[in-house]
Every structure is written in structure tokens, then in C-alpha cells.
Short mmCIF file of C-alpha atoms and ligand atoms in Angstrom, two decimals:
data_model
loop_
_atom_site.label_atom_id
_atom_site.label_comp_id
_atom_site.label_asym_id
_atom_site.label_seq_id
_atom_site.Cartn_x
_atom_site.Cartn_y
_atom_site.Cartn_z
CA MET A 214 88.59 106.80 85.74
CA ILE A 215 87.76 104.51 87.96
CA GLU A 216 88.88 104.40 91.58
CA LYS A 217 91.40 101.86 92.27
CA LYS A 218 91.01 100.27 95.18
CA GLU A 219 92.93 100.07 98.43
CA LEU A 220 94.70 96.31 98.74
CA THR A 221 95.59 97.18 102.39
CA GLU A 222 91.34 97.70 103.20
CA PHE A 223 91.18 93.81 102.22
CA THR A 224 91.60 91.11 105.03
CA LYS A 225 93.87 88.15 104.36
CA GLU A 226 90.86 86.21 103.34
CA GLU A 227 89.13 88.90 101.86
CA LEU A 228 92.03 89.43 99.19
CA PHE A 229 91.85 85.65 98.38
CA GLU A 230 88.59 85.68 97.14
CA GLU A 231 89.24 88.92 95.56
CA ILE A 232 92.28 87.00 93.68
CA LYS A 233 89.76 84.70 92.69
CA ASN A 234 87.47 86.97 91.09
CA ILE A 235 90.10 88.01 88.79
CA GLY A 236 91.03 84.71 87.54
CA GLU A 237 94.57 84.05 89.72
CA LYS A 238 95.24 81.47 91.34
CA SER A 239 94.99 81.33 95.37
CA PHE A 240 99.19 81.20 96.04
CA ARG A 241 99.08 84.95 94.08
CA ALA A 242 97.18 85.68 96.82
CA LYS A 243 99.53 85.21 99.14
CA GLN A 244 102.52 86.34 96.86
CA ILE A 245 100.85 89.49 97.24
CA TRP A 246 99.88 89.31 100.73
CA GLN A 247 103.93 88.49 101.70
CA TRP A 248 104.67 91.98 99.48
CA ILE A 249 102.82 94.07 100.86
CA TYR A 250 102.84 92.65 104.56
CA PHE A 251 106.10 90.98 105.28
CA ARG A 252 108.64 93.45 102.70
CA GLY A 253 106.88 96.73 103.54
CA ILE A 254 106.77 97.67 99.39
CA THR A 255 104.09 100.32 98.64
CA ASP A 256 104.89 99.59 94.30
CA ILE A 257 102.87 97.00 93.23
CA MET A 258 105.90 96.72 90.25
CA GLU A 259 108.39 95.71 92.53
CA MET A 260 106.44 92.27 93.00
CA SER A 261 108.91 90.24 91.28
CA ASN A 262 107.44 86.88 91.68
CA LEU A 263 104.60 87.74 89.61
CA SER A 264 104.66 88.27 85.64
CA LEU A 265 104.76 91.39 84.29
CA SER A 266 101.69 91.28 83.48
CA LEU A 267 99.41 90.32 86.53
CA ARG A 268 101.51 93.05 87.88
CA GLN A 269 100.40 95.75 85.14
CA LYS A 270 96.65 94.36 85.36
CA LEU A 271 97.18 95.09 89.07
CA ALA A 272 98.13 98.39 89.64
CA GLU A 273 95.70 99.01 86.71
CA ASN A 274 93.17 98.32 89.42
CA TYR A 275 94.68 98.26 92.99
CA THR A 276 96.70 100.47 95.20
CA ILE A 277 99.00 100.64 98.13
CA THR A 278 98.57 104.07 99.95
CA ARG A 279 100.31 105.01 103.06
CA PRO A 280 98.54 107.95 105.51
CA LYS A 281 100.32 111.47 104.20
CA ILE A 282 103.12 113.15 106.84
CA ILE A 283 102.16 116.02 107.39
CA THR A 284 104.30 117.19 110.36
CA GLU A 285 107.22 114.89 112.66
CA GLN A 286 108.42 115.92 115.89
CA ILE A 287 110.26 114.34 118.02
CA SER A 288 110.48 115.02 121.60
CA ILE A 289 113.41 115.27 124.14
CA ASP A 290 112.39 111.71 125.39
CA LYS A 291 113.21 110.70 121.75
CA THR A 292 109.18 110.05 121.65
CA HIS A 293 108.16 110.29 117.96
CA LYS A 294 104.91 111.84 117.05
CA TRP A 295 104.39 112.38 113.27
CA LEU A 296 100.52 114.21 111.98
CA LEU A 297 98.72 112.24 109.24
CA GLU A 298 96.61 112.88 106.58
CA PHE A 299 94.50 110.54 104.66
CA LYS A 300 92.89 111.12 100.90
CA ASP A 301 90.10 112.73 102.14
CA GLY A 302 92.49 116.05 104.09
CA GLU A 303 90.91 114.19 108.04
CA ARG A 304 93.89 113.73 109.92
CA VAL A 305 94.61 112.21 113.56
CA GLU A 306 98.19 112.19 115.23
CA MET A 307 100.46 108.96 115.83
CA VAL A 308 103.36 108.53 118.55
CA TYR A 309 105.84 105.98 118.90
CA ILE A 310 107.10 105.90 122.47
CA PRO A 311 110.30 104.10 122.49
CA GLU A 312 112.23 101.85 125.45
CA LYS A 313 115.46 100.87 125.95
CA ASP A 314 115.55 97.68 122.92
CA ARG A 315 111.74 98.22 122.30
CA GLY A 316 108.99 100.40 122.03
CA ALA A 317 105.03 100.62 121.73
CA VAL A 318 103.43 102.85 118.99
CA CYS A 319 100.07 104.09 119.58
CA ILE A 320 97.43 104.26 116.77
CA SER A 321 94.37 105.69 116.31
CA THR A 322 90.72 104.36 115.39
CA GLN A 323 88.64 107.82 114.62
CA VAL A 324 88.86 111.32 113.86
CA GLY A 325 87.68 112.74 116.97
CA CYS A 326 85.83 110.96 119.28
CA ALA A 327 82.38 110.96 119.68
CA MET A 328 82.07 110.12 123.78
CA GLY A 329 83.43 113.49 125.20
CA CYS A 330 85.20 112.76 127.90
CA LYS A 331 85.70 115.55 129.97
CA PHE A 332 89.86 115.26 130.68
CA CYS A 333 90.38 114.96 126.84
CA HIS A 334 92.31 117.08 124.77
CA THR A 335 90.51 114.48 121.71
CA GLY A 336 87.13 114.20 123.06
CA SER A 337 87.19 118.11 123.09
CA GLN A 338 87.51 117.41 119.38
CA LYS A 339 83.97 116.82 117.97
CA PHE A 340 83.56 112.76 116.49
CA THR A 341 83.97 113.32 112.37
CA ARG A 342 84.83 109.46 111.05
CA ASN A 343 85.52 106.65 111.71
CA LEU A 344 88.95 105.54 110.57
CA THR A 345 89.38 102.35 107.89
CA VAL A 346 90.62 99.76 107.91
CA SER A 347 93.83 100.67 105.78
CA GLU A 348 93.85 103.96 107.56
CA ILE A 349 93.94 102.15 110.80
CA VAL A 350 96.41 99.82 109.48
CA GLY A 351 98.52 102.26 107.54
CA GLN A 352 99.69 104.11 110.34
CA PHE A 353 101.69 101.46 111.77
CA MET A 354 102.81 100.74 108.39
CA VAL A 355 104.09 103.80 108.16
CA ALA A 356 105.94 103.77 111.95
CA ARG A 357 107.81 100.84 110.28
CA ASP A 358 109.07 102.92 107.22
CA ALA A 359 110.19 105.48 109.74
CA TYR A 360 112.20 102.51 111.55
CA LYS A 361 113.16 100.62 108.66
CA GLU A 362 111.36 97.88 110.18
CA TRP A 363 111.18 96.31 106.90
CA PRO A 364 111.43 92.75 105.91
CA SER A 365 109.37 92.10 109.22
CA PRO A 366 112.20 91.08 111.22
CA ILE A 367 112.32 88.62 113.94
CA ASN A 368 110.30 89.44 118.00
CA GLU A 369 113.23 89.22 119.83
CA THR A 370 114.90 92.44 117.60
CA ARG A 371 111.80 94.92 116.96
CA TYR A 372 112.59 98.42 117.65
CA LEU A 373 108.35 98.83 117.29
CA SER A 374 107.29 95.77 119.24
CA ASN A 375 103.96 96.65 120.86
CA ILE A 376 100.80 98.37 119.58
CA VAL A 377 98.57 99.99 122.22
CA VAL A 378 94.91 101.14 120.81
CA MET A 379 95.44 104.34 122.48
CA GLY A 380 95.13 106.96 120.19
CA MET A 381 92.33 109.25 118.99
CA GLY A 382 89.17 107.97 119.26
CA GLU A 383 87.14 104.69 120.98
CA PRO A 384 88.11 101.53 118.76
CA LEU A 385 85.08 99.61 120.15
CA ASN A 386 82.76 102.46 118.54
CA ASN A 387 84.41 101.25 114.90
CA LEU A 388 84.43 97.43 115.61
CA ASP A 389 84.49 96.13 112.73
CA ASN A 390 86.92 97.97 110.60
CA VAL A 391 89.54 97.21 114.06
CA VAL A 392 88.68 94.01 114.23
CA LYS A 393 89.66 93.48 110.69
CA ALA A 394 92.82 96.13 110.78
CA LEU A 395 93.90 94.52 113.94
CA ASN A 396 93.89 90.65 112.51
CA ILE A 397 95.89 91.57 109.36
CA ILE A 398 98.28 93.60 111.86
CA THR A 399 98.83 89.75 113.91
CA ASP A 400 98.83 87.60 110.73
CA GLY A 401 101.58 85.68 110.97
CA ASP A 402 102.70 85.72 107.27
CA GLY A 403 103.61 89.61 107.21
CA ILE A 404 103.44 92.52 110.28
CA ALA A 405 103.03 89.58 112.32
CA ILE A 406 103.07 91.52 116.12
CA SER A 407 101.96 88.96 118.37
CA ARG A 408 98.49 89.50 119.27
CA ARG A 409 99.99 89.23 123.33
CA ARG A 410 101.66 92.24 122.49
CA VAL A 411 98.60 94.23 121.53
CA THR A 412 96.15 96.51 124.51
CA MET A 413 93.00 97.56 122.83
CA SER A 414 92.22 100.50 125.84
CA THR A 415 87.83 101.07 125.73
CA SER A 416 86.24 103.81 128.20
CA GLY A 417 84.18 100.96 128.52
CA ILE A 418 81.21 99.73 125.25
CA ALA A 419 80.44 97.72 127.57
CA PRO A 420 78.21 95.40 124.95
CA ARG A 421 80.72 95.19 122.66
CA ILE A 422 83.86 93.97 124.70
CA VAL A 423 83.68 90.30 124.64
CA GLU A 424 82.96 90.21 121.69
CA ALA A 425 86.00 92.56 120.64
CA LEU A 426 88.08 90.22 122.07
CA GLN A 427 86.62 87.02 121.22
CA LYS A 428 87.72 88.22 117.62
CA THR A 429 91.28 89.89 117.76
CA GLY A 430 92.87 88.08 120.69
CA VAL A 431 94.56 91.25 121.89
CA ARG A 432 95.11 92.68 125.59
CA LEU A 433 92.10 94.69 127.03
CA ALA A 434 92.34 97.82 128.93
CA VAL A 435 89.49 99.68 130.44
CA SER A 436 89.73 103.43 131.34
CA LEU A 437 88.02 103.38 134.63
CA HIS A 438 89.45 106.84 136.14
CA ALA A 439 86.67 106.60 138.93
CA PRO A 440 85.52 103.84 141.89
CA ASN A 441 81.51 105.09 141.74
CA ASN A 442 79.32 105.91 139.22
CA THR A 443 79.08 109.20 140.92
CA VAL A 444 82.26 110.34 140.09
CA ARG A 445 82.27 108.20 136.78
CA SER A 446 79.42 109.85 135.30
CA GLN A 447 80.86 113.58 136.29
CA ILE A 448 83.64 112.91 134.34
CA MET A 449 82.87 110.40 131.11
CA PRO A 450 79.19 110.98 129.71
CA ILE A 451 79.16 107.53 128.76
CA ASN A 452 79.01 106.67 132.03
CA ASP A 453 75.25 107.43 131.56
CA LYS A 454 75.07 104.71 129.18
CA PHE A 455 77.21 102.07 130.52
CA LYS A 456 77.26 101.68 134.70
CA ILE A 457 80.47 100.63 136.63
CA GLU A 458 78.77 97.23 136.85
CA GLU A 459 77.64 96.44 133.75
CA VAL A 460 81.64 97.14 132.63
CA MET A 461 82.63 94.77 134.83
CA LYS A 462 80.17 92.31 134.04
CA ALA A 463 81.68 92.13 130.66
CA CYS A 464 84.77 92.07 131.74
CA GLN A 465 84.16 88.71 134.29
CA GLU A 466 82.34 87.11 131.12
CA TYR A 467 85.43 88.01 129.27
CA GLN A 468 87.48 86.33 132.08
CA LYS A 469 85.45 83.23 132.06
CA GLY A 470 87.02 82.03 129.07
CA ASP A 471 90.96 82.68 129.51
CA HIS A 472 91.89 83.19 133.52
CA SER A 473 95.20 83.78 132.97
CA ARG A 474 93.69 88.03 130.77
CA TYR A 475 94.95 90.38 133.21
CA ILE A 476 92.54 93.78 132.89
CA THR A 477 94.76 96.89 133.02
CA PHE A 478 92.57 99.27 134.59
CA GLU A 479 93.65 102.85 133.63
CA TYR A 480 92.86 105.24 136.30
CA LEU A 481 93.68 108.66 135.37
CA MET A 482 94.88 111.35 138.83
CA LEU A 483 92.19 114.14 139.28
CA LYS A 484 93.20 116.61 141.89
CA ASP A 485 90.83 116.19 144.42
CA LEU A 486 88.31 114.54 142.08
CA ASN A 487 89.18 110.70 142.24
CA ASP A 488 92.54 110.45 144.50
CA ASN A 489 91.69 110.33 148.06
CA LYS A 490 92.33 107.48 150.35
CA GLN A 491 88.89 106.38 150.57
CA HIS A 492 88.31 106.30 146.97
CA ALA A 493 91.11 104.42 147.03
CA LYS A 494 89.87 101.72 149.08
CA GLU A 495 86.60 102.13 147.03
CA LEU A 496 88.09 101.16 144.63
CA ILE A 497 89.64 98.08 145.88
CA SER A 498 86.12 96.40 146.90
CA LEU A 499 84.90 96.78 143.91
CA LEU A 500 87.36 94.70 141.51
CA LYS A 501 87.10 92.36 144.78
CA SER A 502 83.88 91.87 144.22
CA TYR A 503 83.60 91.05 140.81
CA LYS A 504 86.85 88.82 141.40
CA LEU A 505 88.71 90.44 138.83
CA LYS A 506 92.27 89.82 137.79
CA ALA A 507 93.60 93.16 137.31
CA THR A 508 96.38 95.47 137.76
CA PHE A 509 96.01 99.30 137.54
CA ASN A 510 97.62 101.26 135.66
CA LEU A 511 97.67 104.75 137.39
CA ILE A 512 98.19 107.96 134.69
CA PRO A 513 99.27 111.29 135.83
CA PHE A 514 96.71 113.15 133.77
CA ASN A 515 98.18 115.31 131.26
CA PRO A 516 96.78 119.16 131.33
CA TRP A 517 95.75 120.62 128.02
CA PRO A 518 95.46 124.56 127.32
CA GLY A 519 91.76 124.72 128.20
CA CYS A 520 90.94 121.95 130.00
CA GLY A 521 90.73 122.44 133.79
CA PHE A 522 91.50 119.80 135.83
CA THR A 523 94.87 120.06 137.44
CA PRO A 524 97.07 116.72 138.40
CA SER A 525 97.04 115.43 141.90
CA ASN A 526 99.96 116.24 143.53
CA PRO A 527 103.11 113.15 143.09
CA LYS A 528 102.64 112.33 146.87
CA THR A 529 98.82 111.79 146.70
CA VAL A 530 99.82 109.85 143.56
CA GLU A 531 102.26 107.58 145.37
CA GLU A 532 100.31 106.80 148.32
CA PHE A 533 97.08 106.13 146.49
CA SER A 534 99.11 103.26 144.31
CA LYS A 535 100.56 102.03 147.84
CA THR A 536 97.20 101.64 148.83
CA LEU A 537 96.26 99.54 146.04
CA GLU A 538 99.37 97.45 145.85
CA ASP A 539 99.00 97.07 149.68
CA ALA A 540 95.78 95.05 148.50
CA GLY A 541 96.79 92.70 146.54
CA PHE A 542 96.99 95.09 143.11
CA ALA A 543 100.02 96.03 141.15
CA ALA A 544 99.67 99.70 140.35
CA PRO A 545 102.25 101.36 138.75
CA VAL A 546 102.75 104.71 137.92
CA ARG A 547 102.92 105.02 134.48
CA VAL A 548 105.94 108.23 133.54
CA ALA A 549 104.64 110.74 131.03
CA ARG A 550 106.37 110.63 127.51
CA GLY A 551 107.03 113.14 125.05
CA GLN A 552 105.31 116.16 127.13
CA ASP A 553 107.11 118.66 126.09
CA ILE A 554 105.86 117.96 122.03
CA LEU A 555 102.24 116.89 123.51
CA ALA A 556 102.05 113.48 122.74
CA ALA A 557 101.54 111.80 125.64
CA CYS A 558 98.31 110.43 126.43
CA GLY A 559 94.73 112.05 126.39
CA GLN A 560 96.81 114.98 124.16
CA LEU A 561 96.34 114.12 121.10
CA LYS A 562 94.32 116.53 118.85
CA SER A 563 94.55 116.66 114.77
CA LYS A 564 94.98 119.97 113.29
CA ASN A 565 92.12 121.63 111.47
CA LYS A 566 92.30 120.20 108.25
CA GLU A 567 93.60 123.04 105.82
CA LYS A 568 91.15 124.10 104.01
N1 SAH B 802 89.63 105.76 123.51
C1 SAH B 802 89.99 104.64 124.04
C2 SAH B 802 90.96 104.35 123.81
C3 SAH B 802 91.38 106.17 123.48
S1 SAH B 802 92.42 107.41 125.56
C4 SAH B 802 89.99 105.01 126.24
O1 SAH B 802 89.00 106.60 126.37
O2 SAH B 802 90.12 104.28 126.82
C5 SAH B 802 93.59 106.45 125.99
C6 SAH B 802 94.11 106.89 127.66
O3 SAH B 802 93.86 108.14 127.75
C7 SAH B 802 92.51 106.06 128.31
O4 SAH B 802 92.81 105.68 129.27
C8 SAH B 802 92.26 107.55 128.35
O5 SAH B 802 91.27 107.15 129.51
C9 SAH B 802 93.93 108.10 128.93
N2 SAH B 802 93.62 110.19 128.32
C10 SAH B 802 92.29 111.21 128.36
N3 SAH B 802 93.13 112.16 128.54
C11 SAH B 802 94.13 112.39 128.63
C12 SAH B 802 95.23 113.38 130.02
N4 SAH B 802 94.64 114.39 129.64
N5 SAH B 802 96.02 113.11 130.49
C13 SAH B 802 96.17 111.30 130.35
N6 SAH B 802 95.47 110.57 130.13
C14 SAH B 802 94.62 110.53 129.68
FE1 SF4 B 803 87.82 109.49 123.40
FE2 SF4 B 803 88.82 108.35 124.53
FE3 SF4 B 803 89.07 110.33 124.96
FE4 SF4 B 803 87.30 109.15 126.06
S1 SF4 B 803 89.51 109.55 126.88
S2 SF4 B 803 87.15 111.46 124.63
S3 SF4 B 803 86.46 108.06 124.58
S4 SF4 B 803 89.85 108.92 122.70
#
């Protein structure tokens, strides 16, 4: 038996092409798209405005699969974490971080990560593979199923209002699939999350930054974590390949096109490593020398068993933040969420496959 094709693997253009190739009119593709991404159905036979014979033909050749939920945990602060499994048994974690009347879903782009950042739990696990388009989109659809946000609600009433591509993996190392997935998620006839509400975080794959943003139109966050190459190379091996200067130049290039676009620099606060006043000052002159419009996001380090780093003490973090703010940069300290269920930033790690 031939394996059925996954409908959520197609971009909109590809779906139109596919439907044309099986001899159907193109408005059928639009109807199918809306069933999948606006209504959220997973059973092709429910596509009631298609003829029975077309539904049967589709069901014989195609399928709509969600990642399988293996475990689910809800933290005392309502942060929701899922362990999801794909068809081949590989697993990733996804997190939903609710605010009062909205919230962000944190999605993964790879199983494991090859970048090996020293402070990251995902990075301590070896890279296994890239996620497919359908696996990336499927994560968000699982969250929508859970919060019953089908059909796609209008913006103001959305509980799952934002997406952060900050789960497991380096998105720019899986660029083709990430671009396709984000274009599906932000398409106005379907899931319709606005591009402004999607933030993609990268460890700094400099040559792909501009391309990634041009092709998706989403917001950029850069994991900087150090004010100079010496410190950054100690904690992020990728810095030996793409130095801070290259990353900064790419950010500059990106802002050339649209000055309204602020870049968020994520900065992990590691005790005695990158958290003193001199580091803050160095950081300020770095950003000023490249004339970047930027905000900082100071992240308290979330320890995990065996990590070997210590979080900066809260007073140091406050002082660091104040130094940056006195220089004119917004520098809020991120509140760690879901710590009791190990759902906070950098703590995601898929459990081993079941044998
Ligand atoms: N690979 C991308 C996106 C996923 S990591 C990147 O590195 O940007 C998302 C964010 O979590 C990054 O800023 C990362 O540096 C941060 N992070 C990693 N480990 C962490 C930890 N233990 N505590 C807090 N933040 C961490
Ligand atoms: Fe990969 Fe990001 Fe973790 Fe670094 S911080 S190992 S790039 S997931």
C-alpha cells in the first residue's frame, strides 16, 4: 500500500497545484484549505461541501495527522506543556504560556539541536533531525485543539494569540520547512495568526537572518547572551563560526528595510560570567556602534540537572537592567514560567524514544 500524503505538508500554492493535478477545480483547494486551517477538522469525510466521491478520493490518498500527545502537564501558574510524538517515534516538547487574556505557544523546529549551547538542556541532547512542515504546523494545531480555538477566532478573542519559535532546535538550520510552516500559520484564510505576533529566535546564523525574515515577515529575536566574542565563544560554540560582528551586520541589514522593526536581544544572566556592570556597558556600546533599534530581554538562567551554571542573583539582574535602561534601551527581566514542570526556556528536552 502506498503511504498517504500528509495534507498539512503542502503550502497553499502546493496544495492548489496538487488538487489541479488530480483533476479538480482550484476552488476545491481553497475549500480544503479552509476545512483544515480555519475549521480545524482532521477527518476528510467531514468536508461537507465537497462531493462524496471527491471526499472518498481524497481520503484514499491523503491524510491529516496531528502529532500524538504522549504526556501533558499544567503548572501551578497555568503554563501548559505537552510531550508530542511524530510518526517515526521522535518527540519534542511544546509549551503554552498564558497571560491574562492571551498567550504564546512556544513551538519546536528540530528534534534536539546541533548548536550545543552550554547552558541549554536541548543543546545537551544530540541533534536527531529537522521537523517537517506538517510537524511544525501540527504542533500549533494541537494547542488549538486543546483550547478549542476552532474555527479560527478573530484576533481580539484569541487565547492562543502569539507564537514564539523558541522551543527545541535552531529554526534557521531548518529554514525551508520553517518558512513554509510560518507562511501556513499566518495565512489569512486559515489559522491567520498575524506575522507581527510571531517571533523567531535564532542563536545567530548570520548569513540566513535577512533571508529568513524576508521570507516570513515575522519578528526577530537574537540569542546574544554576551557582550563580546570571548565570553560568547565560551558558552555558544556557534560564535566560532559567526562572530558577534557578523550577527550585528545581518541585524543592521534587516533593519535597513524597515526601521519600525525592533530586534529583541535575549540575554541570559549567568552568575560571574556575563552579568557585571562592565558587561552591561560593553553591550551598550556594541549596540550603539551598530545603531540598532533594539530591546533587551534579560532571561534569568533556568538550571537543569547537571548544567554547571548558576543563575545571577536577582539584585545583579536588576542592576544590569537599570544600566541598560539608563542608556535608553528597554530591558525587562523575563519572568520564568512553568518552572515546577520544567517548562521554562532552555529546559525542554524530549524523553528518549520508547524502544
Ligand atoms: N535555538 C534558538 C531558539 C530556541 S532557544 C535560540 O537559541 O535562540 C530559546 C531561548 O532560550 C534562547 O534565547 C536560549 O538561549 C534560551 N535558553 C536556553 N537555555 C536556557 C536556560 N537554561 N535558561 C534560560 N534560557 C535558556
Ligand atoms: Fe540550540 Fe537554541 Fe539550545 Fe542553543 S539555545 S542549543 S541554538 S536550542
